[in-house]
Every structure is written in C-alpha cells, then in structure tokens.
PDB file of C-alpha atoms in Angstrom:
ATOM      1  CA  UNK A 253       0.181   0.145   0.075  1.00  0.00           C
ATOM      2  CA  UNK A 254       0.863   3.276  -0.432  1.00  0.00           C
ATOM      3  CA  UNK A 255       0.360   7.029   0.703  1.00  0.00           C
ATOM      4  CA  UNK A 256      -2.639   8.457  -1.382  1.00  0.00           C
ATOM      5  CA  UNK A 257      -3.923  12.843  -0.422  1.00  0.00           C
ATOM      6  CA  UNK A 258      -7.076  13.746   1.629  1.00  0.00           C
ATOM      7  CA  UNK A 259     -10.492  14.286   0.108  1.00  0.00           C
ATOM      8  CA  UNK A 260     -11.532  17.310  -0.156  1.00  0.00           C
ATOM      9  CA  UNK A 261     -14.519  18.605   1.548  1.00  0.00           C
ATOM     10  CA  UNK A 262     -16.752  21.963   0.153  1.00  0.00           C
ATOM     11  CA  UNK A 263     -15.321  24.823   1.628  1.00  0.00           C
ATOM     12  CA  UNK A 264     -11.913  23.367   3.145  1.00  0.00           C
ATOM     13  CA  UNK A 265     -10.343  22.304  -0.064  1.00  0.00           C
ATOM     14  CA  UNK A 266      -6.827  21.335   0.213  1.00  0.00           C
ATOM     15  CA  UNK A 267      -6.461  20.933   3.765  1.00  0.00           C
ATOM     16  CA  UNK A 268      -5.672  18.398   4.741  1.00  0.00           C
ATOM     17  CA  UNK A 269      -6.647  16.753   9.064  1.00  0.00           C
ATOM     18  CA  UNK A 270      -4.577  18.174  11.784  1.00  0.00           C
ATOM     19  CA  UNK A 271      -1.524  16.157  12.294  1.00  0.00           C
ATOM     20  CA  UNK A 272      -1.602  14.240  15.918  1.00  0.00           C
ATOM     21  CA  UNK A 273       0.270  16.523  18.074  1.00  0.00           C
ATOM     22  CA  UNK A 274       1.325  17.272  21.414  1.00  0.00           C
ATOM     23  CA  UNK A 275       0.675  21.240  23.818  1.00  0.00           C
ATOM     24  CA  UNK A 276       3.187  21.322  26.057  1.00  0.00           C
ATOM     25  CA  UNK A 277       2.801  23.886  28.804  1.00  0.00           C
ATOM     26  CA  UNK A 278       3.618  25.111  32.391  1.00  0.00           C
ATOM     27  CA  UNK A 279       1.612  24.938  35.215  1.00  0.00           C
ATOM     28  CA  UNK A 280       1.812  27.710  37.799  1.00  0.00           C
ATOM     29  CA  UNK A 281       2.347  24.897  40.738  1.00  0.00           C
ATOM     30  CA  UNK A 282       6.054  24.214  39.154  1.00  0.00           C
ATOM     31  CA  UNK A 283       8.726  24.729  41.112  1.00  0.00           C
ATOM     32  CA  UNK A 284      11.273  24.723  37.793  1.00  0.00           C
ATOM     33  CA  UNK A 285       9.769  26.678  36.099  1.00  0.00           C
ATOM     34  CA  UNK A 286      12.865  28.127  33.925  1.00  0.00           C
ATOM     35  CA  UNK A 287      13.796  24.333  33.685  1.00  0.00           C
ATOM     36  CA  UNK A 288      10.198  23.357  32.009  1.00  0.00           C
ATOM     37  CA  UNK A 289      10.402  26.715  29.425  1.00  0.00           C
ATOM     38  CA  UNK A 290      14.037  25.594  28.583  1.00  0.00           C
ATOM     39  CA  UNK A 291      12.831  21.792  28.089  1.00  0.00           C
ATOM     40  CA  UNK A 292       9.928  23.534  25.686  1.00  0.00           C
ATOM     41  CA  UNK A 293      12.719  25.257  23.953  1.00  0.00           C
ATOM     42  CA  UNK A 294      14.796  22.571  22.902  1.00  0.00           C
ATOM     43  CA  UNK A 295      11.404  20.345  22.033  1.00  0.00           C
ATOM     44  CA  UNK A 296      10.924  23.255  19.503  1.00  0.00           C
ATOM     45  CA  UNK A 297      14.661  23.727  18.242  1.00  0.00           C
ATOM     46  CA  UNK A 298      15.120  23.003  14.526  1.00  0.00           C
ATOM     47  CA  UNK A 299      17.570  20.256  15.375  1.00  0.00           C
ATOM     48  CA  UNK A 300      15.264  18.505  17.758  1.00  0.00           C
ATOM     49  CA  UNK A 301      12.185  18.856  15.447  1.00  0.00           C
ATOM     50  CA  UNK A 302      14.117  17.296  12.816  1.00  0.00           C
ATOM     51  CA  UNK A 303      15.067  14.638  14.439  1.00  0.00           C
ATOM     52  CA  UNK A 304      11.081  13.859  15.010  1.00  0.00           C
ATOM     53  CA  UNK A 305      10.253  14.748  11.398  1.00  0.00           C
ATOM     54  CA  UNK A 306      13.616  11.984  10.103  1.00  0.00           C
ATOM     55  CA  UNK A 307      11.745   9.404  12.935  1.00  0.00           C
ATOM     56  CA  UNK A 308       8.187  10.554  11.198  1.00  0.00           C
ATOM     57  CA  UNK A 309       6.889  13.312  13.630  1.00  0.00           C
ATOM     58  CA  UNK A 310       5.718  15.828  11.661  1.00  0.00           C
ATOM     59  CA  UNK A 311       7.293  19.378  12.383  1.00  0.00           C
ATOM     60  CA  UNK A 312       5.710  21.595  14.255  1.00  0.00           C
ATOM     61  CA  UNK A 313       8.371  24.471  12.760  1.00  0.00           C
ATOM     62  CA  UNK A 314       6.169  25.501   9.585  1.00  0.00           C
ATOM     63  CA  UNK A 315       8.274  28.644   8.050  1.00  0.00           C
ATOM     64  CA  UNK A 316      10.717  25.895   7.108  1.00  0.00           C
ATOM     65  CA  UNK A 317      10.265  23.800   4.548  1.00  0.00           C
ATOM     66  CA  UNK A 318      13.470  21.318   5.161  1.00  0.00           C
ATOM     67  CA  UNK A 319      12.611  19.893   7.949  1.00  0.00           C
ATOM     68  CA  UNK A 320       9.127  17.957   6.722  1.00  0.00           C
ATOM     69  CA  UNK A 321      11.855  16.849   3.234  1.00  0.00           C
ATOM     70  CA  UNK A 322      13.418  15.482   5.068  1.00  0.00           C
ATOM     71  CA  UNK A 323      10.053  13.652   7.170  1.00  0.00           C
ATOM     72  CA  UNK A 324      10.608   9.614   8.172  1.00  0.00           C
ATOM     73  CA  UNK A 325      13.850   9.421   6.829  1.00  0.00           C
ATOM     74  CA  UNK A 326      14.782   7.513   9.277  1.00  0.00           C
ATOM     75  CA  UNK A 327      11.574   5.710   9.126  1.00  0.00           C
ATOM     76  CA  UNK A 328      11.846   2.223   7.175  1.00  0.00           C
ATOM     77  CA  UNK A 329       7.760   1.684   7.101  1.00  0.00           C
ATOM     78  CA  UNK A 330       7.834   5.018   4.724  1.00  0.00           C
ATOM     79  CA  UNK A 331      10.540   3.408   2.711  1.00  0.00           C
ATOM     80  CA  UNK A 332       9.303   3.766  -0.612  1.00  0.00           C
ATOM     81  CA  UNK A 333       6.770   5.528   0.039  1.00  0.00           C
ATOM     82  CA  UNK A 334       4.715   8.831  -1.879  1.00  0.00           C
ATOM     83  CA  UNK A 335       5.187  10.983   1.543  1.00  0.00           C
ATOM     84  CA  UNK A 336       5.373  14.241   0.013  1.00  0.00           C
ATOM     85  CA  UNK A 337       1.306  13.712  -0.698  1.00  0.00           C
ATOM     86  CA  UNK A 338       1.312  14.606   3.108  1.00  0.00           C
ATOM     87  CA  UNK A 339       2.447  17.761   2.484  1.00  0.00           C
ATOM     88  CA  UNK A 340       0.651  18.521  -0.689  1.00  0.00           C
ATOM     89  CA  UNK A 341      -2.095  20.703   1.471  1.00  0.00           C
ATOM     90  CA  UNK A 342      -1.727  22.597   4.368  1.00  0.00           C
ATOM     91  CA  UNK A 343      -2.785  21.275   8.036  1.00  0.00           C
ATOM     92  CA  UNK A 344      -6.528  22.094   9.342  1.00  0.00           C
ATOM     93  CA  UNK A 345      -5.705  24.464  12.396  1.00  0.00           C
ATOM     94  CA  UNK A 346      -6.746  22.144  15.679  1.00  0.00           C
ATOM     95  CA  UNK A 347     -10.217  21.763  16.842  1.00  0.00           C
ATOM     96  CA  UNK A 348     -11.787  24.536  19.224  1.00  0.00           C
ATOM     97  CA  UNK A 349     -11.013  23.509  22.547  1.00  0.00           C
ATOM     98  CA  UNK A 350     -14.438  22.646  24.946  1.00  0.00           C
ATOM     99  CA  UNK A 351     -15.178  21.981  28.669  1.00  0.00           C
ATOM    100  CA  UNK A 352     -18.134  19.050  28.634  1.00  0.00           C
ATOM    101  CA  UNK A 353     -20.005  20.938  30.442  1.00  0.00           C
ATOM    102  CA  UNK A 354     -20.044  23.672  28.140  1.00  0.00           C
ATOM    103  CA  UNK A 355     -24.016  22.462  26.741  1.00  0.00           C
ATOM    104  CA  UNK A 356     -24.825  23.179  29.643  1.00  0.00           C
ATOM    105  CA  UNK A 357     -23.036  26.397  31.407  1.00  0.00           C
ATOM    106  CA  UNK A 358     -21.965  28.826  29.481  1.00  0.00           C
ATOM    107  CA  UNK A 359     -19.725  29.785  32.459  1.00  0.00           C
ATOM    108  CA  UNK A 360     -17.934  33.394  30.544  1.00  0.00           C
ATOM    109  CA  UNK A 361     -21.451  34.367  30.257  1.00  0.00           C
ATOM    110  CA  UNK A 362     -21.790  33.870  33.629  1.00  0.00           C
ATOM    111  CA  UNK A 363     -18.702  35.135  35.415  1.00  0.00           C
ATOM    112  CA  UNK A 364     -21.013  38.931  35.635  1.00  0.00           C
ATOM    113  CA  UNK A 365     -23.512  37.621  37.691  1.00  0.00           C
ATOM    114  CA  UNK A 366     -21.628  35.138  39.698  1.00  0.00           C
ATOM    115  CA  UNK A 367     -19.516  38.213  40.239  1.00  0.00           C
ATOM    116  CA  UNK A 368     -21.780  40.873  41.874  1.00  0.00           C
ATOM    117  CA  UNK A 369     -23.987  37.835  44.253  1.00  0.00           C
ATOM    118  CA  UNK A 370     -23.476  36.825  47.155  1.00  0.00           C
ATOM    119  CA  UNK A 371     -23.300  33.047  45.637  1.00  0.00           C
ATOM    120  CA  UNK A 372     -19.539  32.952  46.688  1.00  0.00           C
ATOM    121  CA  UNK A 373     -20.089  33.602  50.350  1.00  0.00           C
ATOM    122  CA  UNK A 374     -20.202  31.218  53.118  1.00  0.00           C
ATOM    123  CA  UNK A 375     -23.607  30.358  54.435  1.00  0.00           C
TER     124      UNK A 375
END
C-alpha cells in the first residue's frame, strides 16, 4: 500500500487533517518553571524537530520546508512511499477545545452575574 491524498471537503479544499500534536504548558504550581521552559524551547529547536521529522513526526515549525523534506527518512515503514502527499495541502487548524460542561452552562456569560451576586459567600 502507498500514501494517497486526503479527500477535499466543500469549503476546506486543499486542507489536510491536523497531524497528531502535543501541547506543552507550564503549570502555575511548577517549582522549576525555568527548567520546564528550557525543555520546551529545546523541544521546538530546529535540531530536535529535524530528529522528530526524520523519525516520522511532522514538524511544528511551519516556516522551514527543509525539515519536513526529511520526513520519515530514518523510518523503514515509509521506504518507497509517496511521502510528499502528506505535505501537499495546508494542515487544518486544531479544533477549539471546549469543556464537557459548556453545553450545560456558558460559564463565561455567567461570570459577571456571579461576581455581582452573593453566591460565593460562605453560608
């Protein structure tokens, strides 16, 4: 089997599905914020992104086409495959993240009402 282009959907022509990505954040309770920040910076470095791309993970660096040109170069599963197909379209933006509770309560709409009420006072 080989790699084929994704289907175009109306209104999203030339748009590919979002690759599997990870989001890194630094928790406010982290006692080593600087070390965590340095790790995040290292993980988005050109060198590390090239290593990931060569293993078969699309790079988060979108402005440097040379990184994904090396995509899966060290991954035997992709030998002889039409890898350029992965990058012929723009990736779709990731979906907006919503709370599972948003369908029950629009919290942001209710915050001003809550702030003016006495609901937050101890009984």
